[in-house]
Amino acid sequence: MTRRIASNADQPHAGAQEDDAHIGRRAVSSQASEVSEGLESQDKGKDSVVGKSDGPQAPAGKRKKDGKGRKKRSAASASAGRIPRSASSKKARRDVSSEGSSNEGASSGSAQAESGSSADGFVDARVMRSNEDVDSRLSRDGVSGEGVFTRPKVIDFGARLKERRKANARVVFKRAVIAVLSVAVLLALFWFLLFSPVFLLQESSIRVSGTNNWVPASKITAIAKRQLGTSLFLVSTGDMEKQIGELPGVTSATVNKEFPKGVSIVVNAQRPAAVLKDAKGGLTAVDKEARVLNAVGASVDGIPVINVTSVGKGTDDAAVQQALKVLAVLPESMRQQITKVSASTQDSITTELSSGKYTIVWGDSSQMDLKKAVVDKIINDASKIGDKHQVDVSAPLRPIIK
């Protein structure tokens, strides 16, 4: 009997394993019977140990009374559905676990293998049942209520890997869909702005202003028509202004886009600088750059006339080119009075006003602002011009009056 008590003391973990949670999962009737048998065995063991010891022994009647009292208390506790957590009950549970270790070893081992837990509370997920979440396992073991487990947890690592792969596949699919939609939107916007009929330049939406008989609007519109059918976002206003500015008689041009389908063109068209009269009597209007303005039916009244042997030779002559530059900058009031222009050399440009009333020698086309001011001062001041008829301003700071 002494050896049996020693074995009970050497197995504290077995008693700890049969704690309140373990006892709670057993049937109440089996718990009560096992605890009663353990108490009786404990009483017998104590009697035998006390009998062999050298100390005084308690009376037999008292031991029986104590045993019966413990048995009654244990039975009362079992009928109430729980075991009192006292020192004697813990010792009784240790005796019960040691005495039934041989019978319960196999059952506890199989239960541990099923649940994947060991005596020290370690849970080995490798030996747990496949595809069984924690909530189901706790319910099977008799633990009710979700507690901290608000949702089932996947224990099978293979299923967890599949779940993660599916999640990654969904993310990749969503990103691919977003990328495709973004590209589609960009392509649609690109087509809408550059190729859709909404922004294509139309002939009916071209507006031209500032033209005259020598620079007709048809020539300006012809240049704009070269970009018909092109999106207004691709129409080059700079190229259009350059091409219009190269037309004879055009001083400047400004092109503005008018969405969604038109352009507005404003030109600064000048009158011809002079009219070239060839040996056959033909008249050809030219601008200050000696470019021909082939206007049909335009009047040449009030435009200075330069006599040349031929239009081609006249436009290439340096003296004629200097005369055109001089005539182009003269005020319109003076141009209206010019009846004859002579240009024997490029520094002897001469004009006659009012059928020879005054003869102005301009020299070349340099310092024209100063020369115009000197001529205007002299011919409009009777005290200066007197009865003279010629003013030479080829050297404007030293004018000569004859």
XYZ file of C-alpha atoms in Angstrom:
402
model
C 0.000 0.000 0.000
C 2.887 2.348 0.641
C 4.139 1.814 -2.912
C 0.710 2.612 -4.304
C 0.575 5.940 -2.486
C 3.997 6.816 -3.839
C 2.791 6.155 -7.400
C -0.123 8.460 -6.874
C 2.180 11.222 -5.739
C 4.488 10.765 -8.750
C 1.719 11.512 -11.284
C 0.605 15.076 -10.700
C 0.069 15.692 -14.384
C -2.457 12.912 -14.737
C -4.564 14.527 -12.005
C -4.149 17.951 -13.601
C -5.338 16.539 -16.912
C -8.579 15.473 -15.243
C -9.401 19.093 -14.338
C -12.822 20.698 -14.220
C -13.104 20.972 -18.027
C -12.247 17.225 -18.395
C -14.684 16.185 -15.640
C -17.327 18.477 -17.136
C -17.166 16.505 -20.418
C -17.900 13.231 -18.635
C -21.332 12.048 -17.658
C -22.343 13.158 -14.170
C -23.279 9.662 -13.109
C -19.906 8.151 -14.060
C -18.098 11.014 -12.290
C -19.964 10.386 -9.063
C -19.267 6.645 -9.082
C -15.567 7.089 -9.874
C -15.087 9.709 -7.196
C -16.867 7.489 -4.617
C -14.627 4.543 -5.422
C -11.588 6.801 -5.205
C -12.589 8.069 -1.789
C -13.077 4.552 -0.477
C -9.707 3.483 -1.813
C -8.134 6.561 -0.285
C -9.628 5.763 3.115
C -8.362 2.223 2.990
C -4.912 3.371 1.989
C -4.782 5.870 4.815
C -5.806 3.195 7.323
C -3.083 0.852 6.205
C -0.439 3.581 6.225
C -1.412 4.843 9.635
C -1.408 1.294 10.959
C 2.205 0.814 9.962
C 3.446 4.164 11.229
C 4.916 4.696 14.673
C 2.590 7.580 15.604
C -0.737 7.329 17.406
C -3.644 5.980 15.404
C -7.085 7.479 15.303
C -9.971 5.336 16.555
C -11.575 3.111 13.975
C -14.974 4.582 14.572
C -13.731 8.081 13.779
C -12.083 6.917 10.584
C -15.281 5.273 9.477
C -17.197 8.352 10.382
C -14.807 10.503 8.386
C -15.040 8.163 5.428
C -18.809 8.170 5.509
C -18.907 11.946 5.792
C -16.632 12.353 2.835
C -18.692 9.880 0.884
C -21.858 11.818 1.695
C -20.286 15.136 0.748
C -19.004 13.640 -2.514
C -22.394 12.182 -3.336
C -24.057 15.528 -2.582
C -21.622 17.370 -4.793
C -22.089 14.869 -7.596
C -25.876 15.229 -7.368
C -25.426 19.028 -7.695
C -23.544 18.484 -10.992
C -20.033 19.515 -9.863
C -17.156 18.453 -7.590
C -16.028 20.829 -4.811
C -12.635 22.263 -5.573
C -11.067 21.544 -2.192
C -7.802 19.982 -1.267
C -9.438 16.636 -0.437
C -11.312 16.544 -3.770
C -8.093 17.271 -5.686
C -6.353 14.458 -3.811
C -9.302 12.188 -4.520
C -9.087 12.990 -8.208
C -5.391 12.119 -8.191
C -6.195 8.759 -6.617
C -8.962 8.131 -9.116
C -6.753 9.041 -12.058
C -3.876 6.831 -10.796
C -6.183 3.909 -10.072
C -7.935 4.181 -13.457
C -4.839 5.101 -15.457
C -4.588 1.662 -16.949
C -8.214 1.788 -18.170
C -8.282 5.394 -19.287
C -4.813 5.562 -20.877
C -6.019 4.210 -24.160
C -9.154 6.388 -24.207
C -7.252 9.579 -23.299
C -4.550 8.789 -25.864
C -7.133 8.311 -28.586
C -8.940 11.506 -27.517
C -5.662 13.425 -27.647
C -4.877 12.006 -31.037
C -8.325 13.039 -32.280
C -8.127 16.581 -30.883
C -4.421 17.030 -31.629
C -3.656 18.204 -28.091
C -1.237 16.808 -25.522
C -1.189 16.874 -21.734
C 0.556 20.244 -21.545
C -2.054 21.985 -23.767
C -0.065 21.906 -27.069
C -2.253 21.537 -30.165
C -0.661 19.693 -33.076
C -2.555 20.686 -36.211
C -0.977 17.870 -38.226
C -2.894 15.163 -36.390
C -6.200 16.976 -36.184
C -9.120 15.989 -38.336
C -8.989 17.400 -41.839
C -11.417 20.129 -42.851
C -12.602 20.611 -39.252
C -12.697 24.146 -37.933
C -12.040 25.115 -34.340
C -15.664 25.891 -33.554
C -16.806 22.415 -34.615
C -14.071 20.742 -32.577
C -14.969 22.697 -29.443
C -18.646 21.847 -29.893
C -17.765 18.160 -30.242
C -15.723 18.301 -27.024
C -18.602 19.842 -25.072
C -17.536 23.497 -25.027
C -20.519 25.680 -25.927
C -20.531 29.258 -27.154
C -18.321 30.897 -29.746
C -16.238 32.922 -27.297
C -13.347 34.523 -29.162
C -13.941 32.318 -32.217
C -16.240 34.543 -34.209
C -15.800 32.591 -37.452
C -14.596 29.091 -38.340
C -10.874 28.754 -38.953
C -9.502 26.534 -41.683
C -7.186 23.966 -40.182
C -6.378 22.064 -43.370
C -3.272 23.728 -44.801
C -4.073 22.454 -48.272
C -7.469 24.123 -48.185
C -5.876 27.286 -46.819
C -3.404 27.290 -49.726
C -6.236 26.849 -52.219
C -8.146 29.677 -50.579
C -5.120 31.962 -50.803
C -4.568 31.064 -54.442
C -8.191 31.850 -55.223
C -7.880 35.203 -53.431
C -4.712 36.035 -55.378
C -6.402 35.008 -58.606
C -9.318 37.324 -57.843
C -6.945 40.222 -57.167
C -5.056 39.591 -60.403
C -8.324 39.353 -62.326
C -9.597 42.632 -60.866
C -6.347 44.403 -61.709
C -6.423 43.035 -65.253
C -10.023 44.191 -65.698
C -9.154 47.672 -64.403
C -6.142 47.888 -66.741
C -8.187 46.799 -69.754
C -10.969 49.258 -68.929
C -8.442 52.087 -68.490
C -6.848 51.367 -71.866
C -10.287 51.155 -73.484
C -11.306 54.515 -71.997
C -8.067 56.153 -73.184
C -8.490 54.748 -76.688
C -12.108 55.901 -76.802
C -11.103 59.394 -75.661
C -8.252 59.463 -78.199
C -10.623 58.511 -81.017
C -13.275 60.981 -79.854
C -10.882 63.944 -79.804
C -8.838 63.205 -82.932
C -10.967 61.161 -85.313
C -14.641 61.602 -84.455
C -16.734 63.931 -86.669
C -17.386 66.186 -83.673
C -14.093 68.130 -83.990
C -13.300 67.826 -87.728
C -12.690 71.116 -89.549
C -15.530 71.945 -91.963
C -15.558 74.407 -94.874
C -18.768 76.028 -93.692
C -17.101 76.932 -90.387
C -14.166 78.890 -91.933
C -14.505 82.656 -91.424
C -12.178 85.184 -93.171
C -11.997 88.947 -92.604
C -9.707 91.827 -93.645
C -9.459 91.038 -97.355
C -9.786 93.401 -100.310
C -9.940 93.289 -104.096
C -6.233 92.569 -104.301
C -6.254 89.904 -101.608
C -9.530 88.016 -102.132
C -11.034 85.807 -99.447
C -11.012 82.871 -101.850
C -7.220 82.689 -101.663
C -7.329 82.620 -97.858
C -10.068 79.996 -97.784
C -8.130 77.827 -100.235
C -5.256 77.627 -97.785
C -7.588 76.761 -94.903
C -9.256 74.028 -96.956
C -6.012 72.096 -97.073
C -6.729 70.959 -93.517
C -10.377 70.028 -93.999
C -11.298 66.738 -92.316
C -8.566 67.202 -89.704
C -9.416 67.348 -86.034
C -9.314 70.867 -84.690
C -6.855 69.590 -82.069
C -4.422 68.703 -84.885
C -4.910 71.833 -87.026
C -1.703 73.870 -87.026
C -2.580 77.552 -86.830
C 1.092 78.485 -87.125
C 1.492 76.752 -90.491
C -1.735 78.319 -91.725
C -0.600 81.839 -90.737
C 2.740 81.335 -92.465
C 1.126 80.223 -95.715
C -1.367 83.114 -95.694
C 1.370 85.644 -94.891
C 3.248 84.588 -98.017
C 0.366 85.704 -100.245
C 1.012 88.941 -102.199
C -0.541 91.918 -100.465
C -0.888 90.280 -97.057
C 0.997 92.103 -94.342
C 0.003 89.782 -91.497
C -2.473 87.014 -90.674
C -3.965 85.645 -87.449
C -5.727 82.272 -87.202
C -7.856 81.259 -84.174
C -9.628 77.960 -83.566
C -13.366 78.075 -82.953
C -14.512 74.834 -81.400
C -15.909 72.466 -82.241
C -15.423 72.640 -86.062
C -14.223 76.040 -87.284
C -11.414 78.592 -87.570
C -11.394 82.387 -87.700
C -8.807 84.080 -89.992
C -8.043 87.807 -89.790
C -5.678 89.216 -92.435
C -4.117 92.634 -92.870
C -4.335 93.112 -96.644
C -2.698 96.153 -98.192
C -3.369 97.901 -101.435
C -0.769 97.468 -104.178
C 2.361 99.546 -103.674
C 2.328 100.377 -107.382
C 1.144 99.285 -110.769
C 3.740 98.239 -113.322
C 2.941 99.446 -116.841
C 4.801 97.527 -119.512
C 5.682 98.642 -123.061
C 2.401 97.257 -124.393
C 0.352 99.188 -121.901
C -0.470 96.257 -119.657
C -1.020 96.993 -115.991
C 0.088 94.634 -113.231
C -0.348 95.428 -109.564
C 2.504 94.519 -107.224
C 3.051 94.847 -103.483
C 6.040 96.308 -101.693
C 7.942 93.028 -102.036
C 7.489 93.119 -105.826
C 5.022 90.243 -105.673
C 2.348 90.261 -108.336
C -1.285 90.764 -107.270
C -3.173 89.220 -110.166
C -6.589 90.572 -109.271
C -9.054 90.477 -112.144
C -11.212 93.557 -112.637
C -9.760 95.516 -109.710
C -9.512 99.263 -110.124
C -6.059 100.897 -110.214
C -7.302 104.410 -109.569
C -5.183 106.214 -106.977
C -2.337 103.711 -107.292
C 1.085 104.995 -108.413
C 2.249 103.752 -111.829
C 5.826 102.723 -112.694
C 6.807 102.389 -116.334
C 8.852 99.267 -117.089
C 9.811 97.403 -120.241
C 8.260 94.182 -118.878
C 6.732 92.983 -115.649
C 9.350 90.252 -115.191
C 12.259 92.629 -115.681
C 10.577 95.252 -113.532
C 10.133 93.000 -110.509
C 13.777 91.953 -110.747
C 15.123 95.510 -111.127
C 16.763 96.868 -107.921
C 15.628 100.415 -108.684
C 11.996 99.280 -109.072
C 12.225 97.325 -105.827
C 13.466 100.444 -103.970
C 10.666 102.534 -105.526
C 8.037 100.014 -104.352
C 9.342 100.207 -100.788
C 9.209 103.996 -100.849
C 5.696 104.100 -102.259
C 4.387 101.500 -99.816
C 5.151 103.627 -96.728
C 3.800 106.941 -98.030
C 0.559 108.208 -96.502
C -2.562 107.564 -98.562
C -3.191 111.311 -99.003
C 0.157 111.690 -100.768
C -0.235 108.488 -102.757
C -3.463 109.796 -104.189
C -1.541 112.855 -105.602
C 1.262 110.849 -107.272
C 1.008 110.988 -111.045
C 4.411 109.652 -112.051
C 7.204 107.549 -110.576
C 10.712 107.349 -112.018
C 13.490 105.047 -110.830
C 16.566 105.335 -113.002
C 18.806 104.109 -110.160
C 18.093 102.576 -106.742
C 19.176 105.778 -104.936
C 17.310 108.245 -107.123
C 13.654 107.407 -106.600
C 11.519 110.343 -107.700
C 7.781 111.039 -107.578
C 5.644 113.771 -109.145
C 2.684 115.213 -107.251
C -0.369 116.836 -108.796
C 0.816 116.499 -112.403
C 4.240 118.007 -111.788
C 3.321 120.701 -109.240
C 5.895 119.250 -106.875
C 8.751 116.852 -107.547
C 10.105 114.902 -104.592
C 13.523 113.229 -104.808
C 13.547 110.481 -102.132
C 16.849 108.834 -102.882
C 16.577 105.269 -101.552
C 14.149 103.718 -99.065
C 16.248 104.416 -95.947
C 15.129 106.867 -93.189
C 11.671 107.129 -94.684
C 10.014 108.361 -91.480
C 12.363 111.350 -91.291
C 12.092 112.047 -95.025
C 8.278 112.045 -94.902
C 8.299 114.513 -91.998
C 10.671 116.904 -93.812
C 8.671 116.805 -97.061
C 5.379 117.388 -95.229
C 6.908 120.382 -93.386
C 8.243 121.999 -96.557
C 5.387 121.604 -99.032
C 2.734 122.639 -96.516
C 4.627 125.815 -95.484
C 4.377 128.506 -98.168
C 7.160 130.530 -96.560
C 9.554 127.680 -97.108
C 8.490 126.291 -100.480
C 7.749 129.693 -102.001
C 7.674 129.378 -105.756
C 9.991 126.372 -105.789
C 8.789 123.031 -107.190
C 11.459 120.440 -106.268
C 12.411 119.078 -102.859
C 15.414 116.758 -102.535
C 15.422 114.793 -99.252
C 17.923 112.110 -100.215
C 19.911 113.656 -97.329
C 17.022 114.447 -94.941
C 19.083 116.537 -92.513
C 20.138 118.860 -95.394
C 17.123 119.104 -97.716
C 17.501 120.960 -100.985
C 14.674 123.088 -102.368
C 14.775 124.105 -106.028
